C-alpha cells in the first residue's frame, strides 16, 4: 500500500482554488475533473489534476481577472504554430508549490492543469489493500447506467462482484423469483436516490433483505437532498452521492457490523457578538455532537477560519466591526484563491424576512436559520451541511437534556494548536 507525506488541507485548498477559477470562466457549460498519479524517473510521484470546462465562456475581462487572482502569468505572444486566439498562462500554487498551467480557446473551452510533486512514498506494511472475499456480491440500484457503471468498476477493483438494477422493482423481482442463492445474496446494497428511486421504494427493498447484519445497505443522496436533513432511514446508512474512494475502501475492509466509528467530531464555529446567544448556539451544537469554537465578530471569525478551518460556520448578521454578510464575502474570497478550504456557512439571525434570506444566499451563505433558534431546525441544517463528513452518520444526535450551566471548556475563546485535517 502507498502513502504520501504532505498537507492534505493545502492540497484541498489548491484544488478548490482551481475549481472556483474554472467555474468563474463558464457562463453556461460543463465542468469535469480528472486525476492521475505517475512515478517519475527520479523515483518521485507526480499527481496531476485537470479541470476542464466547455460551453459558453465569460468575456475577456473576466478571464484576465481570474488569471490575476490565481497569480498566473499569461504567455505573450503565442508560440509559433499556435492559434493566435489561444490564451495560455502558468504559475505556481502558493499553498503547495504545484505547477499550474492554463489554456483556453473560445471554440473549445478552458483547461487548468496542476502538477503536484509528492514527497517520497511511505511503504506501510500494516496498511493492507482492502479486498473483498471471493464471491461477495454488491447490488447497485441506480437508473443512470453510466454513473452506476463507474461505481461498479471501482467496486470490482476492490474485489466485489457487482450486479446493477435499473429500479427497485427489478431487485425485488430477483429476490422473489428466488434466482439468487443464499451465497449470491448481496453483502452490500447501494441504492442511489433519483426520481424513480424514492425513500419509500428503498424501504420496500430493505424490508425483504436479511436484517441480521449480513447486508450493509446504503442510501446515496445528492448533496442538499432533504433526505440528508431528515430522521435516519431504518436499516440504511445515508451518505452523499457519489461515494468517495475512501468510503468504498472502508466498506470493503470491514464488515458492516464491525465498521469503526470515526472519533473525530465535526467542528462548528459560532459567530455572534452577544455572549448569551453565542453560548446558547454553542451548547446546541455541542449537544448535537459537534466540536465548537466561538468568535465575537466577523474579523475574529476570519482569523479563526484561517487558523483552524471548521466544517460549518453559524454566522450572525448584525455585528460590530465586520457584519455577517461582509464576513461571508471575505471568507468566500479567501476560499477562491486557496487560502482556506471550502466549508458551509449558515446564517443565524433575528432578521427572518425574505429579503434578508436572499441577501444571505447572494453573499455565499448556504442556508438561513431564524431566531429564536430551535434545536430540531439546527439539527436538520447541520446534517445537511455536514453530509459526507466522516463523523456525520453517528454524530448530530440530539442530547436528551441540555444543561445551561456556563460555557463548557470546548467553547472557550482559547484556540488549541491546529490539528491535522
GROMACS .gro file of C-alpha atoms in nm:
model
  421
    1UNK     CA    1   0.000   0.000   0.000
    2UNK     CA    2   0.123   0.352  -0.080
    3UNK     CA    3   0.101   0.654   0.147
    4UNK     CA    4   0.232   1.003   0.083
    5UNK     CA    5   0.363   1.260   0.324
    6UNK     CA    6   0.217   1.605   0.287
    7UNK     CA    7  -0.051   1.852   0.390
    8UNK     CA    8  -0.396   1.732   0.276
    9UNK     CA    9  -0.553   2.065   0.375
   10UNK     CA   10  -0.317   2.252   0.142
   11UNK     CA   11  -0.398   2.016  -0.145
   12UNK     CA   12  -0.771   2.061  -0.080
   13UNK     CA   13  -0.729   2.439  -0.092
   14UNK     CA   14  -0.529   2.414  -0.413
   15UNK     CA   15  -0.788   2.200  -0.591
   16UNK     CA   16  -1.080   2.414  -0.474
   17UNK     CA   17  -0.892   2.721  -0.597
   18UNK     CA   18  -0.883   2.575  -0.950
   19UNK     CA   19  -1.247   2.469  -0.929
   20UNK     CA   20  -1.354   2.826  -0.846
   21UNK     CA   21  -1.139   2.962  -1.126
   22UNK     CA   22  -1.287   2.728  -1.383
   23UNK     CA   23  -1.644   2.796  -1.268
   24UNK     CA   24  -1.589   3.172  -1.286
   25UNK     CA   25  -1.493   3.140  -1.653
   26UNK     CA   26  -1.805   2.945  -1.753
   27UNK     CA   27  -2.130   3.131  -1.811
   28UNK     CA   28  -2.312   2.811  -1.907
   29UNK     CA   29  -2.142   2.480  -1.965
   30UNK     CA   30  -1.998   2.155  -1.837
   31UNK     CA   31  -1.705   2.108  -1.598
   32UNK     CA   32  -1.510   1.787  -1.533
   33UNK     CA   33  -1.218   1.693  -1.308
   34UNK     CA   34  -0.959   1.432  -1.399
   35UNK     CA   35  -0.670   1.299  -1.193
   36UNK     CA   36  -0.377   1.064  -1.237
   37UNK     CA   37  -0.075   0.953  -1.037
   38UNK     CA   38   0.256   0.864  -1.205
   39UNK     CA   39   0.609   0.791  -1.092
   40UNK     CA   40   0.889   1.000  -1.240
   41UNK     CA   41   1.230   0.871  -1.345
   42UNK     CA   42   1.377   1.019  -1.027
   43UNK     CA   43   1.151   0.800  -0.816
   44UNK     CA   44   0.919   1.079  -0.702
   45UNK     CA   45   0.549   1.070  -0.765
   46UNK     CA   46   0.356   1.328  -0.964
   47UNK     CA   47  -0.015   1.383  -0.902
   48UNK     CA   48  -0.182   1.560  -1.192
   49UNK     CA   49  -0.523   1.723  -1.155
   50UNK     CA   50  -0.705   1.871  -1.455
   51UNK     CA   51  -1.015   2.091  -1.451
   52UNK     CA   52  -1.167   2.120  -1.799
   53UNK     CA   53  -1.473   2.323  -1.893
   54UNK     CA   54  -1.667   2.364  -2.215
   55UNK     CA   55  -1.966   2.579  -2.305
   56UNK     CA   56  -2.047   2.948  -2.319
   57UNK     CA   57  -1.748   3.134  -2.175
   58UNK     CA   58  -1.726   3.468  -1.996
   59UNK     CA   59  -1.574   3.779  -2.159
   60UNK     CA   60  -1.201   3.851  -2.187
   61UNK     CA   61  -1.207   4.089  -1.891
   62UNK     CA   62  -1.329   3.812  -1.661
   63UNK     CA   63  -1.052   3.586  -1.791
   64UNK     CA   64  -0.791   3.849  -1.705
   65UNK     CA   65  -0.936   3.895  -1.355
   66UNK     CA   66  -0.937   3.520  -1.282
   67UNK     CA   67  -0.580   3.469  -1.406
   68UNK     CA   68  -0.460   3.758  -1.191
   69UNK     CA   69  -0.646   3.621  -0.890
   70UNK     CA   70  -0.478   3.283  -0.937
   71UNK     CA   71  -0.140   3.451  -0.986
   72UNK     CA   72  -0.097   3.301  -1.333
   73UNK     CA   73   0.122   3.488  -1.582
   74UNK     CA   74  -0.006   3.498  -1.941
   75UNK     CA   75   0.224   3.399  -2.223
   76UNK     CA   76   0.256   3.664  -2.497
   77UNK     CA   77   0.271   3.617  -2.787
   78UNK     CA   78   0.156   3.261  -2.866
   79UNK     CA   79   0.422   3.010  -2.961
   80UNK     CA   80   0.492   2.957  -3.333
   81UNK     CA   81   0.225   2.749  -3.498
   82UNK     CA   82  -0.032   2.804  -3.220
   83UNK     CA   83  -0.375   2.953  -3.280
   84UNK     CA   84  -0.342   3.330  -3.220
   85UNK     CA   85  -0.667   3.322  -3.021
   86UNK     CA   86  -0.528   3.065  -2.777
   87UNK     CA   87  -0.470   3.207  -2.428
   88UNK     CA   88  -0.203   3.042  -2.217
   89UNK     CA   89  -0.081   3.115  -1.865
   90UNK     CA   90   0.126   2.948  -1.598
   91UNK     CA   91   0.230   2.992  -1.239
   92UNK     CA   92   0.278   2.825  -0.901
   93UNK     CA   93   0.022   2.739  -0.634
   94UNK     CA   94   0.102   2.946  -0.321
   95UNK     CA   95  -0.005   2.665  -0.085
   96UNK     CA   96   0.155   2.358  -0.246
   97UNK     CA   97   0.409   2.492  -0.498
   98UNK     CA   98   0.229   2.286  -0.760
   99UNK     CA   99   0.296   2.392  -1.119
  100UNK     CA  100  -0.024   2.533  -1.272
  101UNK     CA  101  -0.078   2.576  -1.645
  102UNK     CA  102  -0.382   2.723  -1.817
  103UNK     CA  103  -0.507   2.712  -2.175
  104UNK     CA  104  -0.825   2.845  -2.334
  105UNK     CA  105  -0.972   2.867  -2.681
  106UNK     CA  106  -1.326   3.001  -2.713
  107UNK     CA  107  -1.427   2.736  -2.966
  108UNK     CA  108  -1.310   2.456  -2.734
  109UNK     CA  109  -1.319   2.564  -2.367
  110UNK     CA  110  -1.080   2.608  -2.073
  111UNK     CA  111  -0.826   2.379  -1.908
  112UNK     CA  112  -0.641   2.413  -1.577
  113UNK     CA  113  -0.362   2.159  -1.522
  114UNK     CA  114  -0.199   2.124  -1.179
  115UNK     CA  115   0.105   1.901  -1.116
  116UNK     CA  116   0.187   1.818  -0.753
  117UNK     CA  117   0.529   1.670  -0.678
  118UNK     CA  118   0.479   1.440  -0.381
  119UNK     CA  119   0.741   1.356  -0.115
  120UNK     CA  120   0.895   1.006  -0.106
  121UNK     CA  121   0.649   0.722  -0.072
  122UNK     CA  122   0.599   0.566   0.270
  123UNK     CA  123   0.553   0.192   0.247
  124UNK     CA  124   0.319   0.081   0.526
  125UNK     CA  125   0.302  -0.296   0.551
  126UNK     CA  126   0.025  -0.272   0.807
  127UNK     CA  127  -0.199  -0.089   0.557
  128UNK     CA  128  -0.331  -0.392   0.370
  129UNK     CA  129  -0.511  -0.317   0.048
  130UNK     CA  130  -0.886  -0.352   0.102
  131UNK     CA  131  -1.013  -0.654  -0.084
  132UNK     CA  132  -1.349  -0.825  -0.074
  133UNK     CA  133  -1.356  -1.202  -0.040
  134UNK     CA  134  -1.427  -1.408  -0.348
  135UNK     CA  135  -1.795  -1.428  -0.426
  136UNK     CA  136  -1.900  -1.131  -0.212
  137UNK     CA  137  -2.175  -0.953  -0.406
  138UNK     CA  138  -2.268  -0.585  -0.420
  139UNK     CA  139  -2.600  -0.472  -0.564
  140UNK     CA  140  -2.625  -0.129  -0.725
  141UNK     CA  141  -2.973   0.015  -0.771
  142UNK     CA  142  -2.942   0.317  -0.998
  143UNK     CA  143  -3.124   0.426  -1.314
  144UNK     CA  144  -2.815   0.600  -1.456
  145UNK     CA  145  -2.619   0.335  -1.643
  146UNK     CA  146  -2.302   0.545  -1.682
  147UNK     CA  147  -2.276   0.652  -1.316
  148UNK     CA  148  -2.362   0.303  -1.193
  149UNK     CA  149  -2.105   0.154  -1.429
  150UNK     CA  150  -1.835   0.379  -1.287
  151UNK     CA  151  -1.918   0.273  -0.931
  152UNK     CA  152  -1.932  -0.093  -1.036
  153UNK     CA  153  -1.581  -0.077  -1.182
  154UNK     CA  154  -1.443   0.082  -0.865
  155UNK     CA  155  -1.601  -0.189  -0.651
  156UNK     CA  156  -1.476  -0.461  -0.884
  157UNK     CA  157  -1.121  -0.334  -0.844
  158UNK     CA  158  -1.169  -0.384  -0.469
  159UNK     CA  159  -1.277  -0.747  -0.523
  160UNK     CA  160  -1.657  -0.715  -0.529
  161UNK     CA  161  -1.883  -0.899  -0.770
  162UNK     CA  162  -2.141  -0.642  -0.879
  163UNK     CA  163  -2.495  -0.661  -1.011
  164UNK     CA  164  -2.680  -0.349  -1.130
  165UNK     CA  165  -3.055  -0.295  -1.128
  166UNK     CA  166  -3.233  -0.008  -1.301
  167UNK     CA  167  -3.503   0.003  -1.034
  168UNK     CA  168  -3.612  -0.137  -0.701
  169UNK     CA  169  -3.875  -0.346  -0.877
  170UNK     CA  170  -3.602  -0.531  -1.068
  171UNK     CA  171  -3.415  -0.605  -0.745
  172UNK     CA  172  -3.737  -0.723  -0.577
  173UNK     CA  173  -3.814  -0.945  -0.874
  174UNK     CA  174  -3.469  -1.101  -0.844
  175UNK     CA  175  -3.537  -1.190  -0.482
  176UNK     CA  176  -3.896  -1.306  -0.527
  177UNK     CA  177  -3.817  -1.532  -0.818
  178UNK     CA  178  -3.553  -1.699  -0.598
  179UNK     CA  179  -3.295  -1.671  -0.873
  180UNK     CA  180  -3.033  -1.572  -0.615
  181UNK     CA  181  -2.898  -1.844  -0.391
  182UNK     CA  182  -2.801  -1.780  -0.032
  183UNK     CA  183  -2.435  -1.738  -0.132
  184UNK     CA  184  -2.523  -1.495  -0.413
  185UNK     CA  185  -2.729  -1.264  -0.200
  186UNK     CA  186  -2.569  -0.922  -0.157
  187UNK     CA  187  -2.343  -0.823   0.128
  188UNK     CA  188  -2.365  -0.461   0.014
  189UNK     CA  189  -2.658  -0.274  -0.140
  190UNK     CA  190  -2.617   0.081  -0.274
  191UNK     CA  191  -2.947   0.248  -0.364
  192UNK     CA  192  -2.897   0.585  -0.533
  193UNK     CA  193  -3.169   0.847  -0.488
  194UNK     CA  194  -3.339   0.959  -0.810
  195UNK     CA  195  -3.682   1.050  -0.947
  196UNK     CA  196  -3.751   0.679  -0.983
  197UNK     CA  197  -3.593   0.563  -0.655
  198UNK     CA  198  -3.753   0.724  -0.353
  199UNK     CA  199  -3.724   0.669   0.020
  200UNK     CA  200  -4.044   0.463   0.019
  201UNK     CA  201  -3.914   0.234  -0.255
  202UNK     CA  202  -3.585   0.191  -0.074
  203UNK     CA  203  -3.780   0.088   0.237
  204UNK     CA  204  -3.960  -0.181   0.036
  205UNK     CA  205  -3.626  -0.327  -0.073
  206UNK     CA  206  -3.484  -0.319   0.278
  207UNK     CA  207  -3.786  -0.499   0.416
  208UNK     CA  208  -3.717  -0.812   0.210
  209UNK     CA  209  -3.342  -0.824   0.272
  210UNK     CA  210  -3.195  -1.004   0.575
  211UNK     CA  211  -3.191  -0.797   0.892
  212UNK     CA  212  -2.922  -1.000   1.071
  213UNK     CA  213  -2.631  -0.768   0.996
  214UNK     CA  214  -2.516  -0.966   0.693
  215UNK     CA  215  -2.621  -0.692   0.449
  216UNK     CA  216  -2.496  -0.333   0.462
  217UNK     CA  217  -2.748  -0.104   0.289
  218UNK     CA  218  -2.652   0.246   0.176
  219UNK     CA  219  -2.893   0.512   0.054
  220UNK     CA  220  -2.687   0.758  -0.153
  221UNK     CA  221  -2.849   1.102  -0.178
  222UNK     CA  222  -2.736   1.407  -0.371
  223UNK     CA  223  -2.577   1.691  -0.175
  224UNK     CA  224  -2.854   1.919  -0.049
  225UNK     CA  225  -3.120   1.647  -0.061
  226UNK     CA  226  -3.392   1.675   0.203
  227UNK     CA  227  -3.315   1.315   0.298
  228UNK     CA  228  -2.983   1.429   0.448
  229UNK     CA  229  -3.161   1.651   0.698
  230UNK     CA  230  -3.442   1.410   0.783
  231UNK     CA  231  -3.457   1.146   1.051
  232UNK     CA  232  -3.244   0.837   0.994
  233UNK     CA  233  -3.377   0.578   0.749
  234UNK     CA  234  -3.424   0.245   0.932
  235UNK     CA  235  -3.182  -0.014   0.801
  236UNK     CA  236  -2.991   0.231   0.580
  237UNK     CA  237  -2.664   0.414   0.611
  238UNK     CA  238  -2.743   0.751   0.445
  239UNK     CA  239  -2.448   0.902   0.258
  240UNK     CA  240  -2.375   1.164  -0.006
  241UNK     CA  241  -2.356   1.057  -0.368
  242UNK     CA  242  -2.107   0.994  -0.523
  243UNK     CA  243  -1.930   0.772  -0.271
  244UNK     CA  244  -1.564   0.855  -0.223
  245UNK     CA  245  -1.278   0.605  -0.274
  246UNK     CA  246  -1.210   0.623   0.099
  247UNK     CA  247  -1.568   0.524   0.179
  248UNK     CA  248  -1.555   0.231  -0.063
  249UNK     CA  249  -1.226   0.111   0.088
  250UNK     CA  250  -1.377   0.127   0.438
  251UNK     CA  251  -1.685  -0.065   0.325
  252UNK     CA  252  -1.462  -0.330   0.174
  253UNK     CA  253  -1.219  -0.367   0.463
  254UNK     CA  254  -1.467  -0.408   0.746
  255UNK     CA  255  -1.796  -0.596   0.778
  256UNK     CA  256  -2.092  -0.370   0.837
  257UNK     CA  257  -2.129  -0.484   1.197
  258UNK     CA  258  -1.761  -0.413   1.274
  259UNK     CA  259  -1.708  -0.086   1.089
  260UNK     CA  260  -1.520   0.154   1.320
  261UNK     CA  261  -1.671   0.485   1.406
  262UNK     CA  262  -1.463   0.795   1.344
  263UNK     CA  263  -1.352   0.957   1.673
  264UNK     CA  264  -1.340   1.294   1.502
  265UNK     CA  265  -1.626   1.532   1.565
  266UNK     CA  266  -1.730   1.791   1.307
  267UNK     CA  267  -1.603   2.136   1.403
  268UNK     CA  268  -1.851   2.424   1.416
  269UNK     CA  269  -1.761   2.792   1.452
  270UNK     CA  270  -2.029   3.002   1.624
  271UNK     CA  271  -2.003   3.374   1.538
  272UNK     CA  272  -2.211   3.617   1.745
  273UNK     CA  273  -2.136   3.943   1.927
  274UNK     CA  274  -2.390   3.870   2.203
  275UNK     CA  275  -2.247   3.638   2.469
  276UNK     CA  276  -2.583   3.488   2.567
  277UNK     CA  277  -2.670   3.397   2.209
  278UNK     CA  278  -2.317   3.276   2.148
  279UNK     CA  279  -2.328   3.036   2.444
  280UNK     CA  280  -2.680   2.909   2.363
  281UNK     CA  281  -2.597   2.831   2.000
  282UNK     CA  282  -2.266   2.673   2.103
  283UNK     CA  283  -2.435   2.446   2.354
  284UNK     CA  284  -2.697   2.344   2.099
  285UNK     CA  285  -2.425   2.249   1.851
  286UNK     CA  286  -2.237   2.058   2.121
  287UNK     CA  287  -2.549   1.868   2.219
  288UNK     CA  288  -2.567   1.750   1.856
  289UNK     CA  289  -2.217   1.602   1.875
  290UNK     CA  290  -2.010   1.889   1.735
  291UNK     CA  291  -1.680   2.034   1.849
  292UNK     CA  292  -1.739   2.408   1.897
  293UNK     CA  293  -1.526   2.718   1.862
  294UNK     CA  294  -1.656   3.075   1.906
  295UNK     CA  295  -1.589   3.423   1.766
  296UNK     CA  296  -1.727   3.762   1.873
  297UNK     CA  297  -1.743   3.927   1.529
  298UNK     CA  298  -1.658   3.888   1.163
  299UNK     CA  299  -1.291   3.980   1.196
  300UNK     CA  300  -1.235   3.720   1.465
  301UNK     CA  301  -1.432   3.466   1.262
  302UNK     CA  302  -1.197   3.509   0.966
  303UNK     CA  303  -0.897   3.470   1.195
  304UNK     CA  304  -1.042   3.150   1.344
  305UNK     CA  305  -1.116   3.008   0.998
  306UNK     CA  306  -0.759   3.072   0.885
  307UNK     CA  307  -0.613   2.910   1.198
  308UNK     CA  308  -0.847   2.612   1.226
  309UNK     CA  309  -1.095   2.570   0.936
  310UNK     CA  310  -1.436   2.446   1.055
  311UNK     CA  311  -1.685   2.221   0.883
  312UNK     CA  312  -1.964   2.476   0.934
  313UNK     CA  313  -1.986   2.842   1.039
  314UNK     CA  314  -2.302   2.957   1.221
  315UNK     CA  315  -2.293   3.328   1.136
  316UNK     CA  316  -2.482   3.614   1.298
  317UNK     CA  317  -2.555   3.911   1.071
  318UNK     CA  318  -2.564   4.231   1.281
  319UNK     CA  319  -2.220   4.258   1.444
  320UNK     CA  320  -1.974   4.543   1.511
  321UNK     CA  321  -1.653   4.593   1.309
  322UNK     CA  322  -1.746   4.338   1.039
  323UNK     CA  323  -2.100   4.209   0.989
  324UNK     CA  324  -2.203   3.861   0.879
  325UNK     CA  325  -2.262   3.945   0.512
  326UNK     CA  326  -1.921   4.111   0.465
  327UNK     CA  327  -1.753   3.832   0.665
  328UNK     CA  328  -1.903   3.573   0.432
  329UNK     CA  329  -1.790   3.765   0.123
  330UNK     CA  330  -1.434   3.777   0.259
  331UNK     CA  331  -1.434   3.409   0.355
  332UNK     CA  332  -1.557   3.306   0.010
  333UNK     CA  333  -1.290   3.526  -0.149
  334UNK     CA  334  -1.019   3.353   0.059
  335UNK     CA  335  -1.154   3.014  -0.048
  336UNK     CA  336  -1.147   3.110  -0.416
  337UNK     CA  337  -0.775   3.185  -0.400
  338UNK     CA  338  -0.696   2.872  -0.196
  339UNK     CA  339  -0.606   3.035   0.137
  340UNK     CA  340  -0.868   2.835   0.329
  341UNK     CA  341  -1.065   2.522   0.234
  342UNK     CA  342  -1.435   2.525   0.144
  343UNK     CA  343  -1.694   2.489   0.421
  344UNK     CA  344  -2.060   2.568   0.480
  345UNK     CA  345  -2.183   2.899   0.620
  346UNK     CA  346  -2.530   2.919   0.777
  347UNK     CA  347  -2.688   3.248   0.882
  348UNK     CA  348  -2.840   3.252   1.233
  349UNK     CA  349  -3.027   3.581   1.270
  350UNK     CA  350  -3.338   3.751   1.404
  351UNK     CA  351  -3.390   3.904   1.058
  352UNK     CA  352  -3.624   3.641   0.916
  353UNK     CA  353  -3.769   3.834   0.620
  354UNK     CA  354  -3.736   3.710   0.263
  355UNK     CA  355  -3.513   3.998   0.158
  356UNK     CA  356  -3.256   3.913   0.424
  357UNK     CA  357  -3.266   3.545   0.332
  358UNK     CA  358  -3.194   3.628  -0.034
  359UNK     CA  359  -2.914   3.866   0.064
  360UNK     CA  360  -2.755   3.589   0.270
  361UNK     CA  361  -2.769   3.346  -0.022
  362UNK     CA  362  -2.629   3.604  -0.264
  363UNK     CA  363  -2.333   3.667  -0.032
  364UNK     CA  364  -2.242   3.297  -0.045
  365UNK     CA  365  -2.420   3.156   0.259
  366UNK     CA  366  -2.573   2.811   0.225
  367UNK     CA  367  -2.880   2.845   0.447
  368UNK     CA  368  -3.071   3.084   0.675
  369UNK     CA  369  -3.197   2.997   1.025
  370UNK     CA  370  -3.420   3.248   1.209
  371UNK     CA  371  -3.400   3.328   1.581
  372UNK     CA  372  -3.502   3.216   1.832
  373UNK     CA  373  -3.308   2.913   1.716
  374UNK     CA  374  -3.479   2.578   1.761
  375UNK     CA  375  -3.275   2.261   1.818
  376UNK     CA  376  -3.463   2.048   1.557
  377UNK     CA  377  -3.409   2.316   1.289
  378UNK     CA  378  -3.038   2.338   1.373
  379UNK     CA  379  -3.009   1.960   1.364
  380UNK     CA  380  -3.163   1.944   1.016
  381UNK     CA  381  -2.934   2.212   0.873
  382UNK     CA  382  -2.619   2.069   1.031
  383UNK     CA  383  -2.700   1.721   0.899
  384UNK     CA  384  -2.747   1.866   0.550
  385UNK     CA  385  -2.432   2.077   0.573
  386UNK     CA  386  -2.211   1.800   0.709
  387UNK     CA  387  -2.335   1.519   0.490
  388UNK     CA  388  -2.026   1.335   0.375
  389UNK     CA  389  -1.817   1.409   0.685
  390UNK     CA  390  -1.672   1.101   0.848
  391UNK     CA  391  -1.849   1.156   1.180
  392UNK     CA  392  -2.179   1.261   1.032
  393UNK     CA  393  -2.369   0.927   1.043
  394UNK     CA  394  -2.304   0.884   1.418
  395UNK     CA  395  -2.298   1.249   1.522
  396UNK     CA  396  -2.570   1.512   1.527
  397UNK     CA  397  -2.793   1.310   1.755
  398UNK     CA  398  -2.973   1.541   1.997
  399UNK     CA  399  -2.891   1.500   2.366
  400UNK     CA  400  -3.177   1.409   2.597
  401UNK     CA  401  -3.110   1.714   2.809
  402UNK     CA  402  -2.925   2.042   2.759
  403UNK     CA  403  -2.791   2.180   3.085
  404UNK     CA  404  -2.710   2.552   3.060
  405UNK     CA  405  -2.456   2.580   3.340
  406UNK     CA  406  -2.190   2.804   3.194
  407UNK     CA  407  -1.960   2.791   2.897
  408UNK     CA  408  -1.805   2.445   2.853
  409UNK     CA  409  -1.427   2.422   2.806
  410UNK     CA  410  -1.460   2.329   2.438
  411UNK     CA  411  -1.643   2.655   2.369
  412UNK     CA  412  -1.397   2.899   2.523
  413UNK     CA  413  -1.211   3.152   2.314
  414UNK     CA  414  -0.876   2.978   2.353
  415UNK     CA  415  -0.780   2.816   2.026
  416UNK     CA  416  -0.572   2.497   2.057
  417UNK     CA  417  -0.291   2.420   1.814
  418UNK     CA  418  -0.418   2.346   1.463
  419UNK     CA  419  -0.493   1.978   1.426
  420UNK     CA  420  -0.421   1.768   1.122
  421UNK     CA  421  -0.702   1.764   0.870
   0.00000   0.00000   0.00000
